[in-house]
Amino acid sequence: MENKEELKYHYKYPHPSVTTDCVIFGFDGTKLNVLLIERGIEPFKGRWALPGGFLRMDETGLAGAKRELMEETGFKDAYIKQFHTYTDPQRDPRERVITIAYYALVRLSEVRGGDDAARAEWFALDQIPTLAFDHDRILRDATAELRKQIHFEPIGFELLPEKFTMSQLQHLYEVILGVKFDRRNFSSKMLKLGLLTELEERVPLVNKKVAFLYRFNHKSYAELKEKGFRLEF
Amino acid sequence: MENKEELKYHYKYPHPSVTTDCVIFGFDGTKLNVLLIERGIEPFKGRWALPGGFLRMDETGLAGAKRELMEETGFKDAYIKQFHTYTDPQRDPRERVITIAYYALVRLSEVRGGDDAARAEWFALDQIPTLAFDHDRILRDATAELRKQIHFEPIGFELLPEKFTMSQLQHLYEVILGVKFDRRNFSSKMLKLGLLTELEERVPLVNKKVAFLYRFNHKSYAELKEKGFRLEF
DNA sequence: TCAAAAGTGTTCGCTATACACCCATGG
DNA sequence: CCATGGGTGTATAGCGAACACTTTTGA
């Protein structure tokens, strides 16, 4: 799959370039964050952009997006989902570039720096600078998709550490959905779903009280999914 | 955008071809149908396939899908939605082809024959032959998307004539979702949403009874959507 | 002593669901 | 007279939403 300097691929009709872009969400306990890359080259040199790159000829879109994710965060098996393909002929000033967009959910606490030399930084969702290309739009769409998807799949857990308290979980849902829940109702609803395992372990809070710790129960989720269920919030 | 015989587009890296495929759903009053095209050329010559074609360099994916829809059904403004992009490097035996897939909902009663010389036919969803390429998979995914989407948007009305009876609407929902509803509950739930306008007109049934006719009320839907609402079925 | 965060249970109202009878017609 | 299809209303159970008090401790 390597290439010479000369232009070696010839087509009768023009072919667009195809890239994958990856919206990587992380939750810091307070806010939803997104990983952005500072562009080192024109166009939009110096502007922030979503991690992404050209799709290789022998890899699927998913593999390309996972490669990006790996390069930037070191994560290999995070939740990742294709959500839209952007095809505006003018979206890249150089040439026609179609991008297949994915979003990924990672545990912020477990992220290590990427292999990549490029400058990468986490931004809170409400403090995003103006992005390169049409990435503002892509990011908005990704956020909307995430909100929609959380009604069908318990993807929130992908953003939390393995062990978490009920209020951490509630904060996450509140941040993603932009609403407030009653503590008691949220807790009982969550527990009733049967997707949480309560751990023996407790965690000390700032005020020396302890809070229960829970873990997401993948097994009962798999069983529930078999039967088909709805996650209502 | 015209071209000579020689190969005039040169790239340093290989570029995939990009096509759009369009899953066109229609409802005949009993079953969900899909429009298929019989392939006239290799590969898969003689096999049925989804309508689709190469994306032109100056059109968006949506425009390409709409062009396909127009050519096959004469419809210009049907409901149409991008749902997934297929990127398996082996999905086309000739060369690498990425396809952006859309589904469209049309009123079967209003479809006129397409401009296209190709042989096109409607197939009931439960009588689909083996399709060319990975179109079986694409069709399965489109059906799943449709089922999912109907929980959020009243897209069912796109498949019915402008005026319809409550039982037509119910049959449609039952076919799409694969469940049975109680007549009385379905009706009262639907009416409570406030999206239907009851018409003066009645329609005579086989047995000379008359049934109420309704029309989808786009205006109250727009208002409801403003406030945000959920369509539960 | 005051603010912050967590644990705990009950009540009320709404809605989903289940269900039965009447009527008109065509066969 | 029976089968078909449509119209209509009620009763019950379960769920979502609202809500208050206690405890511990750090400031």
Tab-separated table of C-alpha atoms (C1' of nucleotides) in Angstrom, chain B residues 165 167 171 183 205-207 209-211, chain C residues 21-25, chain D residues 3-7:
chain	number	residue	atom	x	y	z
B	165	THR	CA	-58.538	5.951	8.314
B	167	SER	CA	-57.198	1.451	11.038
B	171	HIS	CA	-51.971	-1.397	10.397
B	183	ARG	CA	-57.893	-0.778	18.440
B	205	LEU	CA	-66.089	0.555	3.671
B	206	VAL	CA	-66.673	-2.782	2.039
B	207	ASN	CA	-69.783	-3.218	4.093
B	209	LYS	CA	-70.314	1.445	6.853
B	210	VAL	CA	-68.308	4.607	6.862
B	211	ALA	CA	-65.033	5.238	8.600
C	21	DC	C1'	-71.107	-4.302	23.752
C	22	DC	C1'	-73.568	-2.163	19.940
C	23	DC	C1'	-74.400	-1.373	15.101
C	24	DA	C1'	-74.608	-1.829	10.087
C	25	DT	C1'	-73.944	-4.556	6.161
D	3	DA	C1'	-69.205	-12.931	10.253
D	4	DT	C1'	-66.780	-8.645	9.556
D	5	DG	C1'	-65.213	-4.280	10.752
D	6	DG	C1'	-65.932	0.077	13.174
D	7	DG	C1'	-67.376	3.010	16.913
